[in-house]
Short mmCIF file of C-alpha atoms and ligand atoms in Angstrom, two decimals:
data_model
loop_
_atom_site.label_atom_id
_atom_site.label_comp_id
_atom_site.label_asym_id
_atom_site.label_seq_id
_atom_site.Cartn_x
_atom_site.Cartn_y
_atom_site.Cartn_z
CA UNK S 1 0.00 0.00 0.00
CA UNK S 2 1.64 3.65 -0.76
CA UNK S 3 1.81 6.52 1.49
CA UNK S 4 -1.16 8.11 -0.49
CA UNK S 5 -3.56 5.21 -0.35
CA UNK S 6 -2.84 4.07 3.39
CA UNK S 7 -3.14 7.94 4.79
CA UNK S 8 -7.06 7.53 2.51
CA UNK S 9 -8.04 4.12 3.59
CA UNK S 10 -10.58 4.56 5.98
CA UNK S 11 -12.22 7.13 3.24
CA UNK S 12 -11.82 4.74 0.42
CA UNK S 13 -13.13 1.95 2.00
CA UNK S 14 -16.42 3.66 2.31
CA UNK S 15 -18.94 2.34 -0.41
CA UNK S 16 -19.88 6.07 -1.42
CA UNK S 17 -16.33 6.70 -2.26
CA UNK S 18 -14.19 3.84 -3.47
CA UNK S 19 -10.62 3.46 -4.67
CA UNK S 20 -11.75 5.07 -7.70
CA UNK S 21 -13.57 8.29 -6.18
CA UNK S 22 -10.55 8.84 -4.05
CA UNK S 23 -8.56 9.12 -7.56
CA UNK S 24 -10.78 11.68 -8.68
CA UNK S 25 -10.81 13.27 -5.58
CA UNK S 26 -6.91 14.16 -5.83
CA UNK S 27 -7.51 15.60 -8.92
CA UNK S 28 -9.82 18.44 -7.83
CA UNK S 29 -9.45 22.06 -6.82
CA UNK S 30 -11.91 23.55 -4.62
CA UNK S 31 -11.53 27.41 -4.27
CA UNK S 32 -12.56 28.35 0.05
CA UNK S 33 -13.76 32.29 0.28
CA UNK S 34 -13.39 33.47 3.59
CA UNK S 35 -11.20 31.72 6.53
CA UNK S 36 -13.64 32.68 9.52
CA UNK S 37 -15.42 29.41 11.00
CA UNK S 38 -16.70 27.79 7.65
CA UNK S 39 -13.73 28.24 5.79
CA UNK S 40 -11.39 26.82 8.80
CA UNK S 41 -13.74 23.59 9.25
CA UNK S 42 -14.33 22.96 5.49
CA UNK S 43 -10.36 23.68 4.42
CA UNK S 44 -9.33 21.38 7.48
CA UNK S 45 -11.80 18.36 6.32
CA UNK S 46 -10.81 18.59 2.40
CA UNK S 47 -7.50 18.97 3.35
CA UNK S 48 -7.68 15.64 4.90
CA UNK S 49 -9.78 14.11 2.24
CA UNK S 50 -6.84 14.93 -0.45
CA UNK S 51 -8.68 17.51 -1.80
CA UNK S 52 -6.09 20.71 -3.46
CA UNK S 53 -7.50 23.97 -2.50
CA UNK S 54 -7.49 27.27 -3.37
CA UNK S 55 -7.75 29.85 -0.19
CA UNK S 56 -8.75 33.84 0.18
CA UNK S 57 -9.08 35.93 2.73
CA UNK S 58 -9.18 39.34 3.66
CA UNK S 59 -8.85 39.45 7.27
CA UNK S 60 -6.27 38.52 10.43
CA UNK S 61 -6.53 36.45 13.13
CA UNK S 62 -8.47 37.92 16.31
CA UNK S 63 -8.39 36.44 20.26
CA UNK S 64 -12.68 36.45 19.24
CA UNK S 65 -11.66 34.19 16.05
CA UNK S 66 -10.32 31.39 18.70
CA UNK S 67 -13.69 30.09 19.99
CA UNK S 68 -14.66 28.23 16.98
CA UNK S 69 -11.96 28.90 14.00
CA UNK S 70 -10.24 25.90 14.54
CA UNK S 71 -6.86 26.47 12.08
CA UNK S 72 -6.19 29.03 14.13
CA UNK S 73 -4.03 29.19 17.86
CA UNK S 74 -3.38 31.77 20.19
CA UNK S 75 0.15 32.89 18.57
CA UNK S 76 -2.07 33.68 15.45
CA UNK S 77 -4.27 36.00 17.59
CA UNK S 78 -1.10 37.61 19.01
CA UNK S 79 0.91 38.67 15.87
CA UNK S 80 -2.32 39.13 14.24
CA UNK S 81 -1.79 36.89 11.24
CA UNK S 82 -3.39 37.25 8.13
CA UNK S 83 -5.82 34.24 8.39
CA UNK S 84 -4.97 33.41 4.76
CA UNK S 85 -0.81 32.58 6.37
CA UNK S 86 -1.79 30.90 9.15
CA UNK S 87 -4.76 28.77 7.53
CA UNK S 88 -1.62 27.96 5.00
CA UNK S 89 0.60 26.95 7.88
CA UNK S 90 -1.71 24.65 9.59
CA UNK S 91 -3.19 22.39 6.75
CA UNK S 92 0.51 22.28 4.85
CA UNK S 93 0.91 20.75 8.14
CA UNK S 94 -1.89 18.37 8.39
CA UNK S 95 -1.53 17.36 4.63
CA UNK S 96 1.80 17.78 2.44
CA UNK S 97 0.33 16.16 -0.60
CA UNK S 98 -2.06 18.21 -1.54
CA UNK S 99 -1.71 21.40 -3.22
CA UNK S 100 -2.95 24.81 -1.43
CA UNK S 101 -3.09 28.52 -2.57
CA UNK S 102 -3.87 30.85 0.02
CA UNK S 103 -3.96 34.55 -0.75
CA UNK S 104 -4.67 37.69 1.17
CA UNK S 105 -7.37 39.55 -0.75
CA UNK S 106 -10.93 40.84 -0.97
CA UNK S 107 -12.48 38.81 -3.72
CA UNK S 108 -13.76 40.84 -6.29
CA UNK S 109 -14.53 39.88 -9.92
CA UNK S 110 -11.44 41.00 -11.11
CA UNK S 111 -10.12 38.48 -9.38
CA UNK S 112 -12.02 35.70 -9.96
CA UNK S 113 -11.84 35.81 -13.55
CA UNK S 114 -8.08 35.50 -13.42
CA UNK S 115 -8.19 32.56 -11.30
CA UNK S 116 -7.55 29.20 -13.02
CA UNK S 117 -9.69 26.27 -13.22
CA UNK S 118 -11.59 25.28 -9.71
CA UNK S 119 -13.94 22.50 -9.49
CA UNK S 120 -16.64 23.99 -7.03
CA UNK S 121 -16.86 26.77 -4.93
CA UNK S 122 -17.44 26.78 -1.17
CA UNK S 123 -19.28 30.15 0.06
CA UNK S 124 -17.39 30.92 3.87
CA UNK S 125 -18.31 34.55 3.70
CA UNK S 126 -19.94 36.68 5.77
CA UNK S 127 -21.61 39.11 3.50
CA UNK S 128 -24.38 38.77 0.53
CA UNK S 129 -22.65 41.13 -1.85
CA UNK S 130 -19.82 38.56 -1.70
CA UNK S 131 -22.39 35.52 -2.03
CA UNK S 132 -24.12 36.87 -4.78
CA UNK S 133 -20.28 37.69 -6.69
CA UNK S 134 -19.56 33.85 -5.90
CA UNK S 135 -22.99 32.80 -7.32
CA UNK S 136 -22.93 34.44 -10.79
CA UNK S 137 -19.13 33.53 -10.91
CA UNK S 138 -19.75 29.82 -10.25
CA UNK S 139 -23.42 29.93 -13.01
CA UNK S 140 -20.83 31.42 -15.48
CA UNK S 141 -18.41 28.93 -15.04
CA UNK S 142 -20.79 25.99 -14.83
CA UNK S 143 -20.30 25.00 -11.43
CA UNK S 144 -21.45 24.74 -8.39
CA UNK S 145 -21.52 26.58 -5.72
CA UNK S 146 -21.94 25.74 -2.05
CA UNK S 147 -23.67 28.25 -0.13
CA UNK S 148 -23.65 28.25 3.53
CA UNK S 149 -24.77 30.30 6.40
CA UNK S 150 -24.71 30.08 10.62
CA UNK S 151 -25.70 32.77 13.24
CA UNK S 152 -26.67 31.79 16.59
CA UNK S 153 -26.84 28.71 16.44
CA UNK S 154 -28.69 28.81 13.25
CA UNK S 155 -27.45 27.48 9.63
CA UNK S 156 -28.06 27.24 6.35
CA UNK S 157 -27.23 25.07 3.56
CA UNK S 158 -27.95 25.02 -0.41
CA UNK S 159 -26.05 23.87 -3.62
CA UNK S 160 -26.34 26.18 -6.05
CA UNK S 161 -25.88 23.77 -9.31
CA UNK S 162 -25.07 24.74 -13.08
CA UNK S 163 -27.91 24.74 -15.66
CA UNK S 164 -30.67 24.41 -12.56
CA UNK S 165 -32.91 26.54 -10.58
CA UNK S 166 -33.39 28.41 -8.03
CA UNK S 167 -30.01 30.01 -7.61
CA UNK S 168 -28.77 32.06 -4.64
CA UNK S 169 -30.28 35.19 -6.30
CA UNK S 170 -33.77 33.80 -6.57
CA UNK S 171 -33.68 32.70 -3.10
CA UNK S 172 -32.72 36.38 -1.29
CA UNK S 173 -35.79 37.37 -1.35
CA UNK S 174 -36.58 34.47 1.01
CA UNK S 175 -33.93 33.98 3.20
CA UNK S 176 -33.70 35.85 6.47
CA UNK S 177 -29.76 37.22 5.40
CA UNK S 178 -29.10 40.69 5.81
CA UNK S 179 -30.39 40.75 9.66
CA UNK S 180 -28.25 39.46 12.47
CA UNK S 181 -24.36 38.53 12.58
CA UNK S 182 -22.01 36.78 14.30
CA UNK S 183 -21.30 40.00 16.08
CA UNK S 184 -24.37 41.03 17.21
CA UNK S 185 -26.00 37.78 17.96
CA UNK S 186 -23.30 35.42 18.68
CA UNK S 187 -22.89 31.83 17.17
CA UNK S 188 -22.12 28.78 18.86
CA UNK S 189 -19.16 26.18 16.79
CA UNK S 190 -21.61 23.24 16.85
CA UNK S 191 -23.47 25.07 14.13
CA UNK S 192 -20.49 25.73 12.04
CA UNK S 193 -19.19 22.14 12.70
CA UNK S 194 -22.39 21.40 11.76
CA UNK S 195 -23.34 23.36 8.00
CA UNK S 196 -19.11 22.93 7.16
CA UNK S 197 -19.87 19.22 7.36
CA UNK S 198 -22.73 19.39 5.46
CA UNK S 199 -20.54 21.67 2.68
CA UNK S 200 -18.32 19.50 2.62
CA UNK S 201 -20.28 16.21 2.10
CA UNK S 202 -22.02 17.51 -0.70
CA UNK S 203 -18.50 18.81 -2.24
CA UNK S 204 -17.25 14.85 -1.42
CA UNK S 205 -20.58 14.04 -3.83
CA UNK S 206 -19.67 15.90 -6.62
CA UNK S 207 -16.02 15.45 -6.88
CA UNK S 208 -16.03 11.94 -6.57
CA UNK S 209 -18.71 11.93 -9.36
CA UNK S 210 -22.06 11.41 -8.01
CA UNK S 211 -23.97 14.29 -8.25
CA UNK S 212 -27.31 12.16 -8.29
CA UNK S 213 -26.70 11.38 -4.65
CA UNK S 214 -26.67 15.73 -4.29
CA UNK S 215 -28.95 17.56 -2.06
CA UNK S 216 -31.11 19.62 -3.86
CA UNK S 217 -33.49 21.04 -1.21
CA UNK S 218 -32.61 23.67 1.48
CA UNK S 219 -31.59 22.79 4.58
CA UNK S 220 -32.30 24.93 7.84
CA UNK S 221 -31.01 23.76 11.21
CA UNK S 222 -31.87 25.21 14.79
CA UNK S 223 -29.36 23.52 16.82
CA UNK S 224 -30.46 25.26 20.45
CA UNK S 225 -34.40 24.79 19.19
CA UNK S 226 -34.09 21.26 18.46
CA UNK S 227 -35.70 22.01 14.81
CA UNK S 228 -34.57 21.30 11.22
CA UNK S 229 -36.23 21.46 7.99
CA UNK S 230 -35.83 20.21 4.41
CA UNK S 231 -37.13 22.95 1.69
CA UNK S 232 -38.05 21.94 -1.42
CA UNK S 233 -37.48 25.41 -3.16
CA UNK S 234 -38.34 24.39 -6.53
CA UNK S 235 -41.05 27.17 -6.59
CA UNK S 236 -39.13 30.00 -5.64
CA UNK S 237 -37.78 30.44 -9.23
CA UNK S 238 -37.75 33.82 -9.88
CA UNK S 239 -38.56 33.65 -14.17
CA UNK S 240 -36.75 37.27 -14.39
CA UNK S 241 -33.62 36.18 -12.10
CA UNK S 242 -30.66 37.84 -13.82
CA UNK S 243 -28.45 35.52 -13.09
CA UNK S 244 -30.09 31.56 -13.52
CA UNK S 245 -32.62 32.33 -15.45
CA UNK S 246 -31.44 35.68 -18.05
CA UNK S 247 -27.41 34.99 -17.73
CA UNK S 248 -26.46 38.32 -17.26
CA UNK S 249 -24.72 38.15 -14.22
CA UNK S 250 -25.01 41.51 -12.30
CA UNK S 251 -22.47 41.12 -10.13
CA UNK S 252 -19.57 40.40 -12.47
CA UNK S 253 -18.51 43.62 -13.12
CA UNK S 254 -15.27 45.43 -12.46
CA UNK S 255 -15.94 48.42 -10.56
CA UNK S 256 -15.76 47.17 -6.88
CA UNK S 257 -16.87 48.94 -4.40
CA UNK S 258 -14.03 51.82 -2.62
CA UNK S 259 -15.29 51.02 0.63
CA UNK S 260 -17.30 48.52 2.90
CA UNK S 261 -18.15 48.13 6.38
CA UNK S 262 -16.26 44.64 7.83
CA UNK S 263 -19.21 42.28 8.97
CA UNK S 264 -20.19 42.98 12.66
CA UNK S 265 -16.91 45.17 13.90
CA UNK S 266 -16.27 48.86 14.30
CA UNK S 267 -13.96 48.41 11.16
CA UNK S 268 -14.52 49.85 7.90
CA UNK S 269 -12.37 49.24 4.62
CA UNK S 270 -10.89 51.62 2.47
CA UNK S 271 -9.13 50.80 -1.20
CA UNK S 272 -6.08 52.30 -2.05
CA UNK S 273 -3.87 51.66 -5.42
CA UNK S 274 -0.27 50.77 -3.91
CA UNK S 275 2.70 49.72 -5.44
CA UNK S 276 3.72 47.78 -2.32
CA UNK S 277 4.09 48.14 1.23
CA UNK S 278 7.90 49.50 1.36
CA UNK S 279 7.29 52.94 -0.09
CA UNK S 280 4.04 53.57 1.78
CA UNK S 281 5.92 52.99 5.23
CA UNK S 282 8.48 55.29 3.71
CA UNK S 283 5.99 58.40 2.91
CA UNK S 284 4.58 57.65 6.94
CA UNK S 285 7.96 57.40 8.27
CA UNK S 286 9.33 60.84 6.74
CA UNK S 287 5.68 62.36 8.59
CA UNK S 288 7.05 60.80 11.33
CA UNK S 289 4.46 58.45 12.00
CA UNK S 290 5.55 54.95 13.90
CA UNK S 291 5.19 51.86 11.38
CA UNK S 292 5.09 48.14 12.46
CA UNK S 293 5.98 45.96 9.61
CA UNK S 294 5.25 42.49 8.79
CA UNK S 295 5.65 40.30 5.75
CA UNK S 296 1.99 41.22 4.94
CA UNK S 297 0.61 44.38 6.70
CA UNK S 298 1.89 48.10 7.53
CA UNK S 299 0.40 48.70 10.98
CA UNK S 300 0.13 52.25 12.78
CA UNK S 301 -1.82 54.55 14.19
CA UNK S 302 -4.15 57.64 13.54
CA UNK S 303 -6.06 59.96 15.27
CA UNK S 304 -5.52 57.44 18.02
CA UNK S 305 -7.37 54.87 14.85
CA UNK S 306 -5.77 51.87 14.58
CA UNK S 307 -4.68 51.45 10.80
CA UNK S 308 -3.91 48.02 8.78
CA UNK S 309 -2.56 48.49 5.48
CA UNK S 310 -2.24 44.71 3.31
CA UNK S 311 -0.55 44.12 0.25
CA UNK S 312 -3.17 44.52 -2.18
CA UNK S 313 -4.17 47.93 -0.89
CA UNK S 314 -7.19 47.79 1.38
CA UNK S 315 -6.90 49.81 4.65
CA UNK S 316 -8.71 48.50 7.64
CA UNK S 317 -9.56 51.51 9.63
CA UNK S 318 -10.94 50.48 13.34
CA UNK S 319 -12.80 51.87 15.28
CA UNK S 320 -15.10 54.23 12.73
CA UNK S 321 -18.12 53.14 11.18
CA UNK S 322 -18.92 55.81 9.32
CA UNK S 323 -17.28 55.04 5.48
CA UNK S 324 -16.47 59.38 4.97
CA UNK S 325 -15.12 59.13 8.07
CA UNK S 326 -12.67 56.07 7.24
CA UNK S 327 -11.92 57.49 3.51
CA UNK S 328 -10.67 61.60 5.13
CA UNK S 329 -8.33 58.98 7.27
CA UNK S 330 -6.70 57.05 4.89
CA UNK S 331 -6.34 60.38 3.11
CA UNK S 332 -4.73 61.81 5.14
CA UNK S 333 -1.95 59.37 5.96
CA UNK S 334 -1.35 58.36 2.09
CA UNK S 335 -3.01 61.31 0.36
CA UNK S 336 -5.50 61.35 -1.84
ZN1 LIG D 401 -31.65 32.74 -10.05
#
């Protein structure tokens, strides 16, 4: 038996798998947005099923991350790691074989449509602009698209497949989304533990070929409530939906957004064309402003603000809500 087969035994043994899904399994690429809760428990159990992935984030690690992000420890908390690194670290760790791209950005459409081929997409966000990008992305590439969704303890689960209906767009309308977040009304990790597995499981489906064995209904789970239901959504086609129904995708488009409000914290986000970090903590230094470097961030301080300046130009600005408030800031440490 080789290293590769023995460290997937257990998983090939199972009927719903095989020898032969296992193969295809190790051929797939999986791109993970967002590295919060979801994105830690499905990378960690594809990781381990020999599944390549590709990872994004646009955040770092927080002590509030460490009750249910499991890639992450307390050292990542500490030095404030880009949780793109540090999920990296950990599941190179847990699985050499594999292949894994992690990168530190705010996925935008721009990006996407550079990326290479990926077999599925896993949704691990925490905002519906971002959900809605992911679902016209994967309906213009043909495939699927995971989506996935815990508050409380709370979740939701659909599959979003190619060339069927409803897709994530016809469903907004129905789903209770916009209204309460992890910050304002908690969640518990059971539930993540809980809607990753069920991600994941359905990803396991498709890549090893069976997409008949695919759940097509929507799944709702109240893990403190004792309740779950099984939604057959069929009817909630929207016949005018502009992205499964009309194909023109309204959220692939170039122009992103200058500035958005970070899910749930007193941290709003501010773009900035860069050409690196070196010259930036150059132009602060000569104002005399203290800079903290790392491989990834410029770190300092405004206005008594705390200011986090990554590689691909997004400022995090914290403690401000107020977007005009966040944009005079950033202008005045880097100009306008
Ligand atoms: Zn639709």
């Amino acid at each position: 038996m080789t290293h590769v087969s023995k460290r997937y035994a257990r998983q090939a043994r199972f009927h719903g798998i095989g020898a032969e899904g296992q193969e295809r399994l190790m051929e797939k690429r999986v791109l993970v947005v967002g590295l919060g809760a979801l994105g830690a428990a499905v990378s960690d159990q594809l990781v381990r099923a020999g599944v390549s992935l590709v990872l994004v984030d646009r955040d770092y690690v927080e002590v509030t991350n460490l009750q249910r992000q499991t890639l992450y420890v307390e050292q990542d908390a500490l030095s404030e790691t880009p949780k793109a690194i540090a999920a990296l670290e950990r599941l190179r760790a847990i699985n050499s074989d594999i292949e894994l791209d992690a990168q530190i950005v705010d996925v935008s459409w721009d990006w996407l449509r550079a990326l290479p081929h990926v077999d599925l997409v896993l949704d691990a966000t925490d905002n519906v602009e971002t959900r809605l990008l992911l679902n016209d992305f994967a309906l213009d590439r043909g495939i699927p698209f995971l989506f996935a969704s815990c508050v409380g303890a709370y979740g939701m689960n659909y599959t979003v497949m190619p060339g069927e209906a409803p897709c994530l767009r016809c469903l907004m309308r129905h789903l209770p989304l916009a209204g309460q977040t992890c910050a304002t009304a908690g969640v518990v990790a059971p539930i993540v533990q809980h809607v990753a597995s069920r991600q994941v499981v359905e990803a396991l489906k498709f890549l090893t070929g069976r997409p008949e064995k695919m759940e097509r209904r929507l799944l709702i789970e109240d893990m403190w409530e004792n309740q779950s239901q099984r939604l057959d959504v069929a009817r909630l086609i929207d016949v005018s939906c502009p992205s499964c129904q009309t194909h023109d995708y309204p959220s692939l488009v170039s122009n992103r957004q200058q500035t958005s409000l970070l899910c749930g914290r007193d941290v709003v986000q501010v773009r900035r064309s860069i050409e690196g970090l070196a010259p930036i903590a150059n132009l602060l230094e000569r104002a005399d402003i203290a800079v903290k470097r790392t491989p990834f961030t410029l770190e300092w301080r405004w206005r008594n603000h705390r200011m986090l300046l990554f590689k691909d130009g997004r400022v995090l600005v914290h403690g401000v809500n107020d977007a005009h408030v966040a944009v005079a800031m950033v202008d005045e440490c880097l100009g306008t």
